[in-house]
XYZ file of C-alpha atoms in Angstrom:
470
model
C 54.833 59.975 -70.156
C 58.041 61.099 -71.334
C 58.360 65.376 -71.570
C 56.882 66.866 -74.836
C 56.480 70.284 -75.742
C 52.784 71.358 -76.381
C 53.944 72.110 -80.295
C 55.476 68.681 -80.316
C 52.587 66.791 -78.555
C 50.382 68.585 -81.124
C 52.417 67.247 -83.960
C 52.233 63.985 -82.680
C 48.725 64.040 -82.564
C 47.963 65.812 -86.086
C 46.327 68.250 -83.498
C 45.774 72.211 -83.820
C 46.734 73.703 -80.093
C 45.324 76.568 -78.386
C 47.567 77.786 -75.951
C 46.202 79.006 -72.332
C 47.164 81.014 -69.554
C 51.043 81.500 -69.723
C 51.644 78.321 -72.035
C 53.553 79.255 -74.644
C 54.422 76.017 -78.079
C 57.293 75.333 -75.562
C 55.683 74.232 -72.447
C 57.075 71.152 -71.339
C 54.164 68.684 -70.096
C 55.030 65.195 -69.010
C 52.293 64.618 -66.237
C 50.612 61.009 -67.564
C 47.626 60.639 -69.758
C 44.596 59.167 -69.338
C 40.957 59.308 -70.443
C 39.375 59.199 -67.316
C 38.949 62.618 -65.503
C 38.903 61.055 -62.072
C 42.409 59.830 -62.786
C 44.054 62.973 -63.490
C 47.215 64.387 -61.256
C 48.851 67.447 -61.847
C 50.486 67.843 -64.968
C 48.407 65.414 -66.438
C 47.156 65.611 -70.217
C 43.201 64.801 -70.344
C 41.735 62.782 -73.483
C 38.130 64.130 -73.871
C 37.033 60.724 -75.557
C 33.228 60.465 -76.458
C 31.732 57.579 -75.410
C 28.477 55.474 -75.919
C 27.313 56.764 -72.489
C 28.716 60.055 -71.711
C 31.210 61.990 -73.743
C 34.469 63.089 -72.276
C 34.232 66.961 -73.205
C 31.983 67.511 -70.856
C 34.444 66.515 -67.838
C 37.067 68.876 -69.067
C 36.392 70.832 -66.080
C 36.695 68.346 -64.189
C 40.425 67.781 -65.379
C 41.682 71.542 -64.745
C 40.626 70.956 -61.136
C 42.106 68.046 -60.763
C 45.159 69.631 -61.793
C 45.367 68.443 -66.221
C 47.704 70.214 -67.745
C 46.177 69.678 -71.331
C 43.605 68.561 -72.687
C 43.325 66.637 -75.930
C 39.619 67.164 -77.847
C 37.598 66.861 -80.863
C 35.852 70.365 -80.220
C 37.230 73.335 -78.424
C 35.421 73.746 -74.585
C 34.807 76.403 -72.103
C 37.792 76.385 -69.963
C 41.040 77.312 -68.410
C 43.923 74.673 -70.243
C 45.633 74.416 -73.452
C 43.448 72.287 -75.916
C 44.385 70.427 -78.842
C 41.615 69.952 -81.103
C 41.750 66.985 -83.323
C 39.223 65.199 -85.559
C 39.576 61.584 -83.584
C 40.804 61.784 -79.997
C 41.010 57.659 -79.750
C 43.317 57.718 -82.971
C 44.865 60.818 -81.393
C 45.601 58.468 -77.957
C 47.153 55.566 -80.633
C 48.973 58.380 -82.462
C 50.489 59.688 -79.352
C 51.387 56.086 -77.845
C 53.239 55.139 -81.264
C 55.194 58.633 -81.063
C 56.529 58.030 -77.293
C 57.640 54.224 -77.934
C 59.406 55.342 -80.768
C 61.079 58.152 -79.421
C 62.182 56.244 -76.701
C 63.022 52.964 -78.837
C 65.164 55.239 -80.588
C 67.138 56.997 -77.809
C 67.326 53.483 -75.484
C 67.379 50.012 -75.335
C 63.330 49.281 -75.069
C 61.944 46.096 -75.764
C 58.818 45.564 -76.482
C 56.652 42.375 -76.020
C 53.199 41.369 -77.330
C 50.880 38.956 -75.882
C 47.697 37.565 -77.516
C 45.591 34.672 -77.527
C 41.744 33.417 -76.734
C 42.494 33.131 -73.410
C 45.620 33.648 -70.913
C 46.406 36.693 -71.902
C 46.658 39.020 -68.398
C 47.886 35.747 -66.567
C 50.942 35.824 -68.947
C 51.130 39.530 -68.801
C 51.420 39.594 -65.330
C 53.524 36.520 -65.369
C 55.995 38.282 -67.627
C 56.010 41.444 -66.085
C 57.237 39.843 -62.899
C 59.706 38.457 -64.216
C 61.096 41.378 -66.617
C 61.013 43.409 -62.953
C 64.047 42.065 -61.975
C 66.048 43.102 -65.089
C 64.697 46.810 -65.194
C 61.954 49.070 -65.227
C 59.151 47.241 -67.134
C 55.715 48.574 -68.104
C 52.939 46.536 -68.096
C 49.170 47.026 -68.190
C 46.747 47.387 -65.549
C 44.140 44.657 -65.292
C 43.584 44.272 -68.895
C 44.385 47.443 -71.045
C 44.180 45.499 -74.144
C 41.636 47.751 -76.237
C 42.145 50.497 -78.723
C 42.026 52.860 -75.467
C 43.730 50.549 -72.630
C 46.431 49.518 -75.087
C 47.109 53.167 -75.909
C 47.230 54.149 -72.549
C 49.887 51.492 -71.259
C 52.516 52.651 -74.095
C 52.049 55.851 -72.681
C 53.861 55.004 -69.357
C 57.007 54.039 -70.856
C 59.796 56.630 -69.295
C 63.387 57.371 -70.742
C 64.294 54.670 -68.096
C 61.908 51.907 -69.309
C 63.778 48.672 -70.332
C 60.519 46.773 -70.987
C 57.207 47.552 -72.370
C 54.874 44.213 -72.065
C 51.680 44.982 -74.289
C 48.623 42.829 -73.874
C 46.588 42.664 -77.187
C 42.618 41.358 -77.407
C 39.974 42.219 -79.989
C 36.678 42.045 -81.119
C 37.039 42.388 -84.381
C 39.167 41.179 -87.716
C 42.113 44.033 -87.705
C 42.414 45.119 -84.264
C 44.946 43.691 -82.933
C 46.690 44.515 -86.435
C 46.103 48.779 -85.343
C 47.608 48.000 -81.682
C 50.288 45.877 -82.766
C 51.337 48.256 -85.407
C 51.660 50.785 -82.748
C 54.753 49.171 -81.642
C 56.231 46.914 -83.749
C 57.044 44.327 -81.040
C 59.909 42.516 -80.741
C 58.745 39.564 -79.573
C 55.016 38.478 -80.275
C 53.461 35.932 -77.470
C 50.465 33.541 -79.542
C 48.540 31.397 -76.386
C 45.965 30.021 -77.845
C 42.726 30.217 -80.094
C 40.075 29.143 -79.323
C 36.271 30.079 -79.005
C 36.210 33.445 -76.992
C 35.053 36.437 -78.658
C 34.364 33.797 -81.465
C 30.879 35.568 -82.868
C 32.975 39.070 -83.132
C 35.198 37.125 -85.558
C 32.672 34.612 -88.063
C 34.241 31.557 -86.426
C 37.198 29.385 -85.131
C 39.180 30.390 -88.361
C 38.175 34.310 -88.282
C 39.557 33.832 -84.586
C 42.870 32.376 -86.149
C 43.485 35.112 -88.665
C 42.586 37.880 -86.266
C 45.081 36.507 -83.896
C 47.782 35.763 -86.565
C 47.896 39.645 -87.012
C 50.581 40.194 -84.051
C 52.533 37.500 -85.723
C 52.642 39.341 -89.109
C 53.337 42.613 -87.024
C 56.513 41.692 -85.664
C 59.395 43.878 -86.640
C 62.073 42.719 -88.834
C 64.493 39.777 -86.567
C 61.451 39.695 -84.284
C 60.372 36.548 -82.104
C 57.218 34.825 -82.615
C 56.531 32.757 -79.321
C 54.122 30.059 -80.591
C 52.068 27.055 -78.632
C 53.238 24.092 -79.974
C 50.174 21.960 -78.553
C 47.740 24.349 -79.936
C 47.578 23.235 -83.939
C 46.357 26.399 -85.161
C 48.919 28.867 -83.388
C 51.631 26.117 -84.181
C 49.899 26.774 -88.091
C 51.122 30.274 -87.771
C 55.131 29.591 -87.801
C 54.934 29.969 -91.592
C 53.547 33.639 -91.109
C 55.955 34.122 -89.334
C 59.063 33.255 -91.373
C 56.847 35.244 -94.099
C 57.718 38.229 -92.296
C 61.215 37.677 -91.406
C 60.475 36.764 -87.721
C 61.701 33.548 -86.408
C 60.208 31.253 -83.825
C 60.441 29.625 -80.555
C 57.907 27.469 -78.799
C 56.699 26.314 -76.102
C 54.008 23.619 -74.751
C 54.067 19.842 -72.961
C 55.328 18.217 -76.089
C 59.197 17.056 -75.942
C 58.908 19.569 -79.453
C 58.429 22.174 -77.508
C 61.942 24.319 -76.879
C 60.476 25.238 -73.834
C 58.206 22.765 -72.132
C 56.918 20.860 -68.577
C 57.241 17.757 -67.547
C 56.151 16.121 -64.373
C 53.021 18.261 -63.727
C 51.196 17.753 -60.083
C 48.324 19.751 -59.544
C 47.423 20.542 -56.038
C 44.719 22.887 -54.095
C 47.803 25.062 -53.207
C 49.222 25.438 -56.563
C 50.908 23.548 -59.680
C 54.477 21.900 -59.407
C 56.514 20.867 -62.277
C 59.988 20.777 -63.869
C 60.533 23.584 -66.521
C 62.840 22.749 -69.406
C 64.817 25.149 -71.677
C 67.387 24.949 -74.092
C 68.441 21.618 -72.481
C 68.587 23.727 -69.109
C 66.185 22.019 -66.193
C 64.456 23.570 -62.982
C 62.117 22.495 -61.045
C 59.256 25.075 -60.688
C 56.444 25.771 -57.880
C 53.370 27.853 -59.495
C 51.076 28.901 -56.757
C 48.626 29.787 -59.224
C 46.250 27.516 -59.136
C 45.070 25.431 -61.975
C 46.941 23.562 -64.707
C 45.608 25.386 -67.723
C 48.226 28.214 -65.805
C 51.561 25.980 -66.849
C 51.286 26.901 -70.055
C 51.163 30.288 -69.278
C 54.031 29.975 -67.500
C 55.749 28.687 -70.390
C 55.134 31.117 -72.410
C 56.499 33.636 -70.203
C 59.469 31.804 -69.657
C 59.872 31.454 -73.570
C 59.533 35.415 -73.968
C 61.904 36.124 -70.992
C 64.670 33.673 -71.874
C 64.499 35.247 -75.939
C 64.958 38.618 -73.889
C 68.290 37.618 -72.376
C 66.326 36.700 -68.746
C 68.528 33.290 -67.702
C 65.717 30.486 -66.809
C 66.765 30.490 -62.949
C 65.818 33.783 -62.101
C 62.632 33.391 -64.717
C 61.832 30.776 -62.174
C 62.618 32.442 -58.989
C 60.763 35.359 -59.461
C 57.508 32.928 -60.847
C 57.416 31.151 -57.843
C 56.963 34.564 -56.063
C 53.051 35.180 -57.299
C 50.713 34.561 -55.342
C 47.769 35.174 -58.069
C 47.156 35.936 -61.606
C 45.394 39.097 -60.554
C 42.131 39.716 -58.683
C 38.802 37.862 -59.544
C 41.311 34.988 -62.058
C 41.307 31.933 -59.646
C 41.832 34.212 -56.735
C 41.175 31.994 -53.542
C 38.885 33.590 -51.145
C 37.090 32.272 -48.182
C 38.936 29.844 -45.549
C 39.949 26.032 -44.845
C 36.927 25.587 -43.907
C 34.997 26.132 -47.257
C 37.313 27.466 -50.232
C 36.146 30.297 -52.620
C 37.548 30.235 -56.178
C 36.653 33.511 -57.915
C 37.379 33.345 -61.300
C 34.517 36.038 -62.721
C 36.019 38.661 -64.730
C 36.021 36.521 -68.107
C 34.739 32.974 -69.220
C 34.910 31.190 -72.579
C 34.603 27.923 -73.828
C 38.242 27.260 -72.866
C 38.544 28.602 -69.613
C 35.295 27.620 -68.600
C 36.703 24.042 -68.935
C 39.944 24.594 -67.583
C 38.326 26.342 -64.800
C 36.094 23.136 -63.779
C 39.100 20.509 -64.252
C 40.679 22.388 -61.881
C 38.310 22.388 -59.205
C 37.843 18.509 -59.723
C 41.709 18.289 -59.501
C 42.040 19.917 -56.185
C 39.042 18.782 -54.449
C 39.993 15.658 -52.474
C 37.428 12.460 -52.304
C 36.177 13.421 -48.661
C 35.187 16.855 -50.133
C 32.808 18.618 -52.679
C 32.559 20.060 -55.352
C 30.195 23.301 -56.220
C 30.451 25.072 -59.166
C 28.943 28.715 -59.512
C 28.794 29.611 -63.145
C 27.347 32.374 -65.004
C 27.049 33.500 -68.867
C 29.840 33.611 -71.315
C 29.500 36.736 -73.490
C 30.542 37.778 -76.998
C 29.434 33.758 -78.455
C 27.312 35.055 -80.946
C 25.637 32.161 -83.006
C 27.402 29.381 -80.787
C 26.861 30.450 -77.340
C 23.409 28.421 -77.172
C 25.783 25.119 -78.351
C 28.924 26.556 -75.923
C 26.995 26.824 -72.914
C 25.114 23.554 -73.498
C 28.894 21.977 -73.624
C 29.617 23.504 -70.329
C 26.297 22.141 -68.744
C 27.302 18.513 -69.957
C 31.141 18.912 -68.854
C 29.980 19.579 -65.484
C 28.346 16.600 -64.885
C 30.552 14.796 -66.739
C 33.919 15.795 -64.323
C 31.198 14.534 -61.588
C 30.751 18.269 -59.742
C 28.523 17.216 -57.016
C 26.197 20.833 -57.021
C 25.734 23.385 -60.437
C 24.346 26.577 -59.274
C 23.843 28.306 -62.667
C 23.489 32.164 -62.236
C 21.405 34.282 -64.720
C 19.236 33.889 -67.774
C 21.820 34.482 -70.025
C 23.634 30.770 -68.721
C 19.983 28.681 -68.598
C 21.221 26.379 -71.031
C 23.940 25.359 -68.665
C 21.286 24.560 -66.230
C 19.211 23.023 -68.706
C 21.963 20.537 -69.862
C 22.895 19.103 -66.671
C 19.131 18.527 -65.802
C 19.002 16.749 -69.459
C 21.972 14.825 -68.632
C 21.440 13.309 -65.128
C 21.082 15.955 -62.623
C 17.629 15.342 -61.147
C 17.830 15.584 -57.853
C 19.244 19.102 -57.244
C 22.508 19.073 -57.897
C 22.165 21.934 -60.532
C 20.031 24.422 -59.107
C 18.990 27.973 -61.382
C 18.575 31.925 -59.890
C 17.670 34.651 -62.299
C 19.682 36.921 -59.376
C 22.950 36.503 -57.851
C 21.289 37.681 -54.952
C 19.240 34.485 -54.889
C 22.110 32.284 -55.356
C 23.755 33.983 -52.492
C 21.118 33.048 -50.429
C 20.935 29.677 -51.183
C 25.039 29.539 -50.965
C 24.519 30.967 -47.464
C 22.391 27.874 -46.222
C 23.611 25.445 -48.933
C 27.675 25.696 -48.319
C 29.494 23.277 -45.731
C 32.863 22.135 -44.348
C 35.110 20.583 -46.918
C 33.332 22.505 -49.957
C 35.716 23.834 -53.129
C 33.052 26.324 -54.706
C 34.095 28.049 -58.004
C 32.423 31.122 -59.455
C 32.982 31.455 -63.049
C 31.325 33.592 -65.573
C 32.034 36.608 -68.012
C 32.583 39.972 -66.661
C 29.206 41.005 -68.142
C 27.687 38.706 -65.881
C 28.808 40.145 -62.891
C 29.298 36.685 -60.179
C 33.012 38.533 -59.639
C 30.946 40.396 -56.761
C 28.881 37.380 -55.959
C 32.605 35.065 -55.789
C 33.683 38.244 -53.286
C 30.415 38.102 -50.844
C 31.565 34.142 -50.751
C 34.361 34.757 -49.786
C 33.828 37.428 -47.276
C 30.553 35.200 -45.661
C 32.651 31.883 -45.199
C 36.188 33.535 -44.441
């Protein structure tokens, strides 16, 4: 975090300090913040946020030793460091976070991106952040700090030095990403997609629209709204954005599209295709594997090239990731039989994308297994989602469905129902069953994919795969 005095980080936060040991309202702290106490390095300012399970106040201690060199809290503690006692230490975290970006907006040249969508969203991070690395010191957020406390806490890393702050937004609820948004007024606002994930948070496909069309309506004044043009409900959200003095640039497959791909081959070692902008054309190697990952590509390219990036080094520096991130189509195992482990989220969407894929890559002479667990946060249409995932299965042909938990039975249910009778879908209650079966079930030439929400947990059953048959 950038240097603060305690009297000005106590401003910032609406906060009342009490000053200990030698700390006087002009101590200069600038150690980095964070909520969890294991995290903490010297210097370090501790936010003492209750929680459903525990409540951070009573890890205060915990901070001091680890070296904090404040604590933020909602009720004064027993111990040896400055506290700032304020009535909500999560709106304290956002209060802080909007102080810092705009203290260094206003002394620098910080840009500030926002990305949002139903799915894609830490792909495109992560794609984006690569390539904003190579023009100067960009922050971006670990894993995905998209929450009202992840969000937060990413903002707060932004230095003096920082050219590029790249914010990742989700929700789970109408006005969300309208709070983290308006933490930063972004620049330029990246829409992916929406689509059915997190859909029972939101009433629906079109509470899912309006909730997302809240980064578009944040965008500060001459701001960019970077819109899917093959998506008709993101592309529905240009209006909005000329509403609110932004203007727009898209990107997609269509030859609409200002930034778009042609020539798409999909292979087991990554996507190739040619990447058009502006009437510029490179050819582009994604070793990301799966073609639902182009169009995050674009999109990354469309929010470098507004930045000033030129598309030849956006495409350069692509072509140097190896994955999205750990547990997103990470490929784990060997030659011999191929782990896909693509557990830490699942919708509708991705769920599909995730399956194409593995019936893309997997060549006639080898076979197909799908792994797939529960999609969370469906509400009333996860019975009707996860019987569409069942039927898509055995529609793209996947030669076994191994179908993880009693949260995903339906999926097991609906390939039975639609022609898979003799044990190509198979059901565990445990993933510790299904390993066991994997163990004597996998052979040479298999392409397995694990895919399931986070909730579900199959990221550490996709990892034991991949360990076993490495």
């Amino acid at each position: 975090m950038i240097a603060l005095t305690i009297a000005q980080l106590a401003h910032a936060v609406s906060g009342e300090a009490f000053l200990a040991g030698d700390d006087t309202p002009d101590t200069v702290v600038s150690g980095a913040v964070d909520t969890d106490s294991r995290l903490i390095a010297a210097g370090g300012i501790f936010v003492a946020k209750p929680g459903e399970a525990t409540d951070g106040h009573l890890f205060v201690d915990a901070a001091v030793a680890a070296g904090a060199a404040v604590a933020i809290v909602e009720r004064r503690v027993v111990a040896s460091i400055t506290q700032i006692v304020v009535e909500d230490a999560v709106a304290a975290l956002a209060d802080l976070a909007r102080a810092v970006v705009k203290t260094v907006r206003d002394a620098g040249d910080l840009r500030v991106v926002g990305i949002t969508g139903s799915n894609g969203k830490t792909t495109t991070k992560n794609l984006l952040a690569r390539i904003l690395e190579g023009e100067g010191e960009t922050v971006a957020p670990k894993a995905s700090f998209n929450n009202e406390v992840g969000a937060p806490l990413t903002m707060l890393r932004v230095t003096a030095t920082t050219r590029f702050l790249v914010s990742e937004f989700g929700a789970s609820a109408p006005g969300a990403i309208a709070r983290l948004a308006g933490l930063v007024d972004p620049d330029v606002g990246v829409v992916l997609m929406v689509g059915m994930a997190h859909a029972g948070g939101f009433g629906g496909i079109e509470g899912t629209f309006h909730a997302k069309s809240e980064l578009v309506k944040a965008l500060r004044p001459g701001g960019v709204a970077v819109l899917n043009a093959d998506d008709a409900r993101v592309a529905a959200m240009a209006p909005i954005a000329g509403e609110h003095g932004a203007s727009v640039r898209w990107f997609g497959r269509g030859p609409e599209a200002e930034v778009r791909a042609d020539d798409v081959v999909v292979t087991a070692s990554g996507t190739s295709f040619t990447v058009t902008a502006d009437g510029e054309s490179v050819p582009l190697r994604l070793k990301v594997l799966g073609e639902h990952h182009v169009m995050n590509a674009l999109a990354a390219i469309a929010a470098a090239t507004t930045l000033g990036v030129s598309l030849a080094d956006a495409v350069a520096r692509l072509e140097t990731v190896e994955i999205a991130e750990r547990w997103r189509m990470q490929p784990l195992g060997s030659d011999r039989v191929r782990i896909i482990n693509d557990a830490y989220n699942a919708s509708p969407d991705s769920m599909a994308a995730a399956l194409r894929t593995l019936a893309q890559i997997t060549a006639p002479e080898e076979r197909t297994v799908a792994v797939l667990g529960a999609m969370s946060e469906l509400g009333e249409y996860s019975e009707e989602e996860h019987d569409r995932v069942g039927l898509l299965a055995v529609r793209l042909g996947i030669q076994r469905i191994v179908v993880v938990g009693d949260g995903a039975r339906r999926m097991y249910l609906e390939a039975v129902a639609q022609g898979s009778w003799d044990n190509e879908a198979v059901f565990f209650s445990t993933a510790d069953e299904a390993f066991d079966y994997l163990q004597g079930e996998l052979r040479d030439g298999d392409r397995v994919l694990v895919k399931s929400s986070n909730s579900a947990g199959l990221r550490f059953l996709g990892d034991r795969l991949g360990e076993s048959f490495s």
